[in-house]
Coordinates of C-alpha atoms in Angstrom, one line a residue:
X1 CA -98.6 -38.7 -5.2
X2 CA -95.2 -40.4 -5.4
X3 CA -95.3 -44.1 -6.4
X4 CA -92.5 -46.7 -6.3
X5 CA -92.0 -48.5 -9.6
X6 CA -89.1 -50.8 -8.6
X7 CA -87.4 -52.0 -5.5
X8 CA -83.6 -52.0 -5.8
X9 CA -81.3 -54.2 -3.8
X10 CA -79.5 -52.8 -0.8
X11 CA -76.0 -51.6 -1.9
X12 CA -77.2 -50.3 -5.3
X13 CA -74.7 -47.5 -6.3
X14 CA -75.7 -46.5 -9.8
X15 CA -78.4 -46.9 -12.4
X16 CA -79.1 -46.2 -16.1
X17 CA -82.4 -46.0 -17.9
X18 CA -83.0 -47.4 -21.4
X19 CA -85.7 -45.1 -22.8
X20 CA -86.1 -47.1 -26.0
X21 CA -86.5 -50.5 -24.4
X22 CA -88.0 -49.3 -21.2
X23 CA -85.4 -51.2 -19.1
X24 CA -83.4 -50.2 -16.1
X25 CA -79.8 -51.3 -15.3
X26 CA -78.3 -51.0 -11.8
X27 CA -74.9 -51.7 -10.4
X28 CA -74.1 -52.6 -6.8
X29 CA -71.2 -52.6 -4.3
X30 CA -70.9 -56.4 -4.6
X31 CA -70.0 -56.1 -8.3
X32 CA -73.4 -57.3 -9.5
X33 CA -75.3 -55.9 -12.5
X34 CA -79.1 -56.1 -12.3
X35 CA -81.6 -55.6 -15.2
X36 CA -85.2 -54.6 -14.5
X37 CA -88.0 -55.1 -17.0
X38 CA -91.8 -54.2 -16.9
X39 CA -93.8 -56.8 -14.9
X40 CA -96.3 -56.9 -17.7
X41 CA -96.5 -55.3 -21.2
X42 CA -97.4 -51.6 -20.6
X43 CA -96.9 -51.9 -16.9
X44 CA -95.4 -49.0 -14.9
X45 CA -93.9 -51.5 -12.4
X46 CA -90.6 -53.2 -12.9
X47 CA -89.0 -56.4 -11.6
X48 CA -85.5 -57.7 -11.7
X49 CA -85.2 -60.2 -14.6
X50 CA -81.4 -60.7 -14.6
X51 CA -78.6 -60.4 -12.0
X52 CA -75.0 -61.0 -13.1
X53 CA -71.8 -60.9 -11.1
X54 CA -69.6 -58.8 -13.4
X55 CA -66.7 -58.0 -11.0
X56 CA -65.2 -59.8 -8.0
X57 CA -62.7 -57.1 -7.1
X58 CA -65.0 -54.3 -6.1
X59 CA -68.3 -52.6 -6.7
X60 CA -69.8 -51.0 -9.9
X61 CA -69.7 -47.2 -9.9
X62 CA -71.2 -46.5 -13.4
X63 CA -73.5 -48.2 -15.8
X64 CA -74.5 -46.9 -19.2
X65 CA -76.7 -48.4 -21.9
X66 CA -75.3 -48.8 -25.4
X67 CA -77.6 -47.1 -27.9
X68 CA -80.4 -49.7 -28.7
X69 CA -79.5 -49.7 -32.5
X70 CA -76.6 -51.9 -31.4
X71 CA -78.5 -54.4 -29.3
X72 CA -79.0 -54.7 -25.6
X73 CA -75.7 -54.0 -24.0
X74 CA -74.4 -52.1 -20.9
X75 CA -71.0 -50.5 -20.2
X76 CA -69.8 -51.0 -16.6
X77 CA -67.1 -49.1 -14.8
X78 CA -66.0 -50.6 -11.5
X79 CA -64.4 -49.1 -8.4
X80 CA -60.9 -50.3 -9.3
X81 CA -61.2 -48.4 -12.7
X82 CA -61.8 -51.5 -14.8
X83 CA -64.2 -51.0 -17.7
X84 CA -66.1 -53.6 -19.8
X85 CA -69.1 -54.1 -22.0
X86 CA -71.8 -56.7 -21.3
X87 CA -74.3 -57.9 -23.9
X88 CA -77.6 -59.8 -23.8
X89 CA -77.4 -62.6 -26.3
X90 CA -79.1 -65.8 -27.5
X91 CA -76.8 -68.8 -27.8
X92 CA -78.3 -71.6 -29.8
X93 CA -81.6 -72.7 -28.4
X94 CA -81.0 -71.1 -25.0
X95 CA -82.9 -68.2 -23.6
X96 CA -81.4 -64.7 -23.5
X97 CA -78.3 -64.4 -21.2
X98 CA -75.9 -61.6 -20.4
X99 CA -72.4 -62.3 -21.5
X100 CA -69.1 -60.5 -21.2
X101 CA -68.6 -58.7 -24.6
X102 CA -65.3 -56.8 -24.2
X103 CA -62.8 -55.7 -21.6
X104 CA -61.0 -52.5 -22.1
X105 CA -57.5 -53.0 -20.7
X106 CA -56.1 -50.4 -18.3
X107 CA -52.7 -50.2 -16.6
X108 CA -52.0 -47.3 -14.3
X109 CA -55.2 -45.3 -15.0
X110 CA -58.8 -45.8 -14.0
X111 CA -61.9 -45.2 -16.2
X112 CA -64.1 -42.6 -14.6
X113 CA -66.9 -42.0 -17.0
X114 CA -68.2 -43.2 -20.3
X115 CA -70.8 -42.0 -22.8
X116 CA -72.0 -43.1 -26.3
X117 CA -73.0 -41.0 -29.2
X118 CA -73.4 -41.1 -33.0
X119 CA -71.4 -39.3 -35.6
X120 CA -72.1 -39.2 -39.4
X121 CA -70.4 -42.6 -39.9
X122 CA -70.5 -44.6 -36.8
X123 CA -71.1 -45.1 -33.1
X124 CA -68.5 -43.3 -30.9
X125 CA -67.6 -44.0 -27.2
X126 CA -66.0 -41.3 -25.1
X127 CA -64.1 -42.5 -22.0
X128 CA -62.5 -40.2 -19.3
X129 CA -59.6 -41.5 -17.2
X130 CA -58.0 -40.7 -13.9
X131 CA -54.8 -39.3 -15.5
X132 CA -56.9 -36.5 -17.1
X133 CA -56.9 -38.1 -20.6
X134 CA -59.9 -38.8 -22.7
X135 CA -60.1 -41.5 -25.3
X136 CA -62.6 -41.5 -28.2
X137 CA -63.3 -45.0 -29.7
X138 CA -65.1 -45.8 -32.9
X139 CA -67.2 -48.9 -33.5
X140 CA -65.9 -50.4 -36.8
X141 CA -68.7 -53.0 -37.3
X142 CA -72.2 -52.0 -36.2
X143 CA -73.1 -55.6 -35.6
X144 CA -70.0 -56.4 -33.5
X145 CA -69.6 -54.6 -30.1
X146 CA -66.2 -56.2 -29.7
X147 CA -64.7 -54.3 -32.7
X148 CA -63.6 -50.9 -31.4
X149 CA -60.8 -48.7 -32.6
X150 CA -59.1 -45.8 -30.8
X151 CA -59.8 -42.7 -32.8
X152 CA -58.3 -40.0 -30.6
X153 CA -56.7 -39.3 -27.3
X154 CA -56.7 -35.8 -25.8
X155 CA -56.5 -33.8 -22.6
X156 CA -59.3 -31.5 -21.3
X157 CA -57.4 -28.2 -21.9
X158 CA -58.1 -25.2 -24.1
X159 CA -54.4 -24.5 -24.8
X160 CA -53.1 -27.6 -26.5
X161 CA -49.5 -26.7 -25.8
X162 CA -50.0 -26.5 -22.0
X163 CA -47.5 -28.6 -20.1
X164 CA -49.3 -30.4 -17.3
X165 CA -47.8 -32.5 -14.5
X166 CA -49.1 -35.8 -13.5
X167 CA -52.8 -35.4 -12.9
X168 CA -54.8 -37.1 -10.3
X169 CA -58.5 -37.1 -11.2
X170 CA -61.1 -38.3 -8.7
X171 CA -64.1 -38.2 -11.0
X172 CA -65.2 -36.9 -14.5
X173 CA -68.4 -35.9 -16.1
X174 CA -69.1 -36.3 -19.9
X175 CA -72.3 -35.2 -21.5
X176 CA -72.9 -35.6 -25.2
X177 CA -74.9 -33.3 -27.4
X178 CA -78.2 -35.2 -27.7
X179 CA -79.0 -34.0 -31.2
X180 CA -78.7 -36.6 -34.0
X181 CA -78.9 -34.8 -37.3
X182 CA -77.8 -36.7 -40.3
X183 CA -75.0 -34.2 -41.2
X184 CA -74.1 -33.4 -37.6
X185 CA -70.8 -34.5 -36.1
X186 CA -70.6 -35.6 -32.5
X187 CA -69.8 -33.0 -29.8
X188 CA -69.6 -33.3 -26.1
X189 CA -68.7 -31.4 -22.8
X190 CA -66.2 -32.7 -20.3
X191 CA -65.1 -31.6 -16.8
X192 CA -63.0 -33.1 -14.1
X193 CA -62.8 -33.2 -10.4
X194 CA -59.0 -33.2 -10.1
X195 CA -56.0 -31.6 -8.5
X196 CA -55.0 -30.1 -11.8
X197 CA -56.9 -26.8 -12.3
X198 CA -56.5 -26.6 -16.1
X199 CA -58.4 -29.9 -16.5
X200 CA -61.4 -29.1 -14.3
X201 CA -63.5 -26.5 -16.1
X202 CA -66.1 -27.7 -18.5
X203 CA -64.9 -27.7 -22.1
X204 CA -67.0 -28.1 -25.3
X205 CA -65.3 -30.5 -27.8
X206 CA -66.2 -30.8 -31.5
X207 CA -64.8 -32.9 -34.3
X208 CA -63.1 -30.9 -37.0
X209 CA -63.9 -32.9 -40.1
X210 CA -61.5 -31.0 -42.4
X211 CA -58.4 -31.7 -40.2
X212 CA -59.7 -35.0 -38.6
X213 CA -59.1 -33.8 -35.1
X214 CA -61.0 -32.9 -31.9
X215 CA -61.0 -29.2 -30.9
X216 CA -62.1 -27.4 -27.8
X217 CA -64.5 -24.7 -29.0
X218 CA -65.7 -23.2 -25.7
X219 CA -65.1 -23.1 -21.9
X220 CA -68.1 -23.0 -19.6
X221 CA -66.5 -21.1 -16.7
X222 CA -66.1 -17.6 -15.6
X223 CA -62.4 -16.4 -15.3
X224 CA -62.5 -16.8 -11.5
X225 CA -64.1 -20.2 -11.6
X226 CA -61.9 -22.0 -14.1
X227 CA -60.1 -24.1 -11.4
X228 CA -63.4 -25.2 -9.8
X229 CA -63.8 -28.9 -9.7
X230 CA -66.7 -30.2 -11.7
X231 CA -69.0 -32.7 -10.2
X232 CA -71.6 -33.2 -12.9
X233 CA -72.6 -31.9 -16.4
X234 CA -75.8 -32.2 -18.5
X235 CA -76.4 -31.1 -22.0
X236 CA -80.1 -30.4 -22.7
X237 CA -82.0 -31.5 -25.8
X238 CA -82.6 -28.5 -28.1
X239 CA -86.0 -28.2 -29.7
X240 CA -85.8 -25.1 -31.8
X241 CA -83.7 -22.8 -29.5
X242 CA -81.1 -20.6 -31.2
X243 CA -78.6 -21.7 -28.6
X244 CA -77.7 -24.8 -26.5
X245 CA -78.4 -25.1 -22.8
X246 CA -75.8 -26.9 -20.6
X247 CA -75.8 -27.3 -16.8
X248 CA -72.6 -27.7 -14.8
X249 CA -72.4 -28.5 -11.0
X250 CA -69.5 -27.3 -8.8
X251 CA -69.2 -26.6 -5.1
X252 CA -70.8 -23.2 -5.8
X253 CA -74.0 -24.8 -7.1
X254 CA -75.4 -25.5 -10.6
X255 CA -74.6 -23.0 -13.3
X256 CA -76.9 -22.8 -16.4
X257 CA -75.0 -21.8 -19.6
X258 CA -76.2 -20.8 -23.0
X259 CA -73.9 -21.9 -25.8
X260 CA -74.0 -20.2 -29.2
X261 CA -74.5 -22.2 -32.4
X262 CA -72.3 -20.2 -34.8
X263 CA -68.5 -20.0 -34.2
X264 CA -66.5 -16.7 -34.4
X265 CA -63.5 -16.1 -36.6
X266 CA -61.3 -18.1 -34.2
X267 CA -63.7 -21.1 -34.3
X268 CA -64.9 -20.5 -30.7
X269 CA -68.6 -20.5 -29.7
X270 CA -70.1 -17.7 -27.6
X271 CA -71.0 -18.7 -24.0
X272 CA -73.2 -16.9 -21.4
X273 CA -73.9 -17.9 -17.8
X274 CA -77.6 -17.2 -17.3
X275 CA -78.3 -18.6 -13.8
X276 CA -76.7 -20.1 -10.7
X277 CA -79.0 -22.5 -8.8
X278 CA -78.2 -22.7 -5.1
X279 CA -79.7 -24.0 -1.9
X280 CA -78.2 -27.4 -2.0
X281 CA -76.7 -29.0 1.1
X282 CA -73.4 -30.6 0.0
X283 CA -72.4 -31.6 -3.5
X284 CA -74.6 -32.3 -6.6
X285 CA -73.6 -35.7 -8.0
X286 CA -75.9 -36.2 -10.9
X287 CA -78.1 -34.1 -13.2
X288 CA -80.6 -35.1 -16.0
X289 CA -82.7 -33.1 -18.4
X290 CA -86.2 -34.2 -19.4
X291 CA -86.8 -35.4 -23.0
X292 CA -87.7 -31.8 -24.1
X293 CA -84.7 -30.1 -22.5
X294 CA -87.0 -27.9 -20.3
X295 CA -86.8 -29.4 -16.8
X296 CA -83.5 -30.2 -14.9
X297 CA -83.4 -32.9 -12.2
X298 CA -80.5 -32.8 -9.8
X299 CA -79.5 -34.9 -6.8
X300 CA -76.5 -35.2 -4.5
X301 CA -75.2 -35.7 -1.0
X302 CA -78.3 -34.3 0.7
X303 CA -80.4 -37.2 -0.7
X304 CA -82.9 -34.8 -2.3
X305 CA -84.1 -34.8 -5.9
X306 CA -84.8 -31.3 -7.1
X307 CA -86.6 -30.2 -10.3
X308 CA -85.8 -26.8 -11.9
X309 CA -87.4 -24.9 -14.7
X310 CA -87.1 -21.4 -16.2
X311 CA -90.1 -19.1 -16.7
X312 CA -90.8 -17.1 -19.9
X313 CA -88.5 -14.4 -18.6
X314 CA -85.6 -16.8 -18.3
X315 CA -85.7 -16.9 -14.5
X316 CA -84.9 -20.3 -13.0
X317 CA -87.0 -21.6 -10.1
X318 CA -87.1 -24.9 -8.1
X319 CA -90.4 -26.5 -9.0
X320 CA -90.4 -29.5 -6.7
X321 CA -88.2 -31.4 -4.2
X322 CA -88.5 -34.8 -2.7
X323 CA -86.5 -37.2 -0.6
X324 CA -85.0 -40.0 -2.7
X325 CA -84.2 -42.2 0.2

């Protein structure tokens, strides 16, 4: 039986779950950020404990929690493309309050998506912009979320010498490899919904430690699908598989890809499309894997949340569907 655990305000546009702290952050069309905490210790019901107006010029379109090792903080992207970090702090003898931590300045471009991940040395932040560029920031001081340095800027293309015109990107989807091994460098997948075909298809990016640069090591698209606009991407947790599993949503449905772990002589990783999940009405906007990387949840314009799993033969089936409205 379905059970409501929290009542969100009318006009809520996005949300982000903090698994470590058991907290929920939501953004709304009026530019307000809301934080939900358990009603009681161990409770499965949540109530709004903070509501902060973070933007006056438009609504919030994306909220993402900063990893809990760095405190309680949320990244907010607003409809005008502005992007800032907000942090929960104690000032003197006062109680916890949410404060503006850092604004990332933007000129002619808009921030579209942001994700956080760990490398061997520090916390990284990957941000995709409306001009098709991606910026990777590094946190210089683990105790100071204001202290970020731009590590790299790149475009989402396989051929680094490609000449692209001015791109107009409507949305972007970043998904980081959820593994956190001590000797493992950060890697991520990125796709765009844009008017520039070369940028759209999902690329896998890894950091080349020897040459201190980011390299595209795989492209998750069939030859006929490389120009398809990407609406969402999700990298599954890997618990013992000899390959990675990544889901990518386009207008054709959700494709499930296997990504090899060992590069070939050219440094590329083997990819294989193993399933195409269809039956959706409209576009898929968001996908999430469960903690074990076995069940995929997807939702979109039809207002339905669908759960997918593969059987022992590798065949994917819809396990459940329910109305999210």
